Amino acid sequence: MPRSAASPSALSKAIAATIRKIPRGKVSTYGAVAKAAGYPRCARHVAKVLQSVPDLPWQRVLGAGGRISLSAEYALEQRFLLQAEGIRFRGKRVDMPNFEHIFSPRRSVPRAR
DNA sequence: ACTGTGACACTGG
DNA sequence: ACCAGTGCCACAG
């Protein structure tokens, strides 16, 4: 096995993969993505991944509470893209109760029921 | 090994 | 409800 492992760290891949799972018409938050990817306290890394990895549905990732955490100009574009997917806002925030994507819980504890 | 980075989350005033 | 400060954690140089 060559040591030329994949350049992107496991964390980056996991986060990127998680972001790709957010379906069209839904959104998530940095914290939620990090958690779903298996790295609960790494919300800030989600931001890093969005920066470095192209071709991700970046507009579907929001700050806590559904707030857009981009500078004004980009915020405008993000909002536009989201609305184009049918997502609705309430003031400056996305109507989270209705549009937040719920990731399938990782069943580290099988048969948890 | 150390320091700076990053599109954050959370708490308190 | 808004803003500022503080905590966070792994990556990149």
PDB file of N, CA and C in Angstrom, chain A residues 1 7 16 78:
ATOM      1  N   MET A   1       0.839  -1.206   0.000  1.00  0.00           N
ATOM      2  CA  MET A   1       0.000   0.000   0.000  1.00  0.00           C
ATOM      3  C   MET A   1       0.868   1.248   0.000  1.00  0.00           C
ATOM      4  N   SER A   7      -4.636  13.311  -0.049  1.00  0.00           N
ATOM      5  CA  SER A   7      -4.224  14.550   0.584  1.00  0.00           C
ATOM      6  C   SER A   7      -5.243  15.085   1.566  1.00  0.00           C
ATOM      7  N   ALA A  16     -16.910  17.123   3.858  1.00  0.00           N
ATOM      8  CA  ALA A  16     -17.352  17.376   2.487  1.00  0.00           C
ATOM      9  C   ALA A  16     -18.473  16.426   2.120  1.00  0.00           C
ATOM     10  N   GLN A  78     -26.161  34.207  -1.434  1.00  0.00           N
ATOM     11  CA  GLN A  78     -26.563  32.969  -0.778  1.00  0.00           C
ATOM     12  C   GLN A  78     -28.077  32.946  -0.597  1.00  0.00           C
TER      13      GLN A  78
END
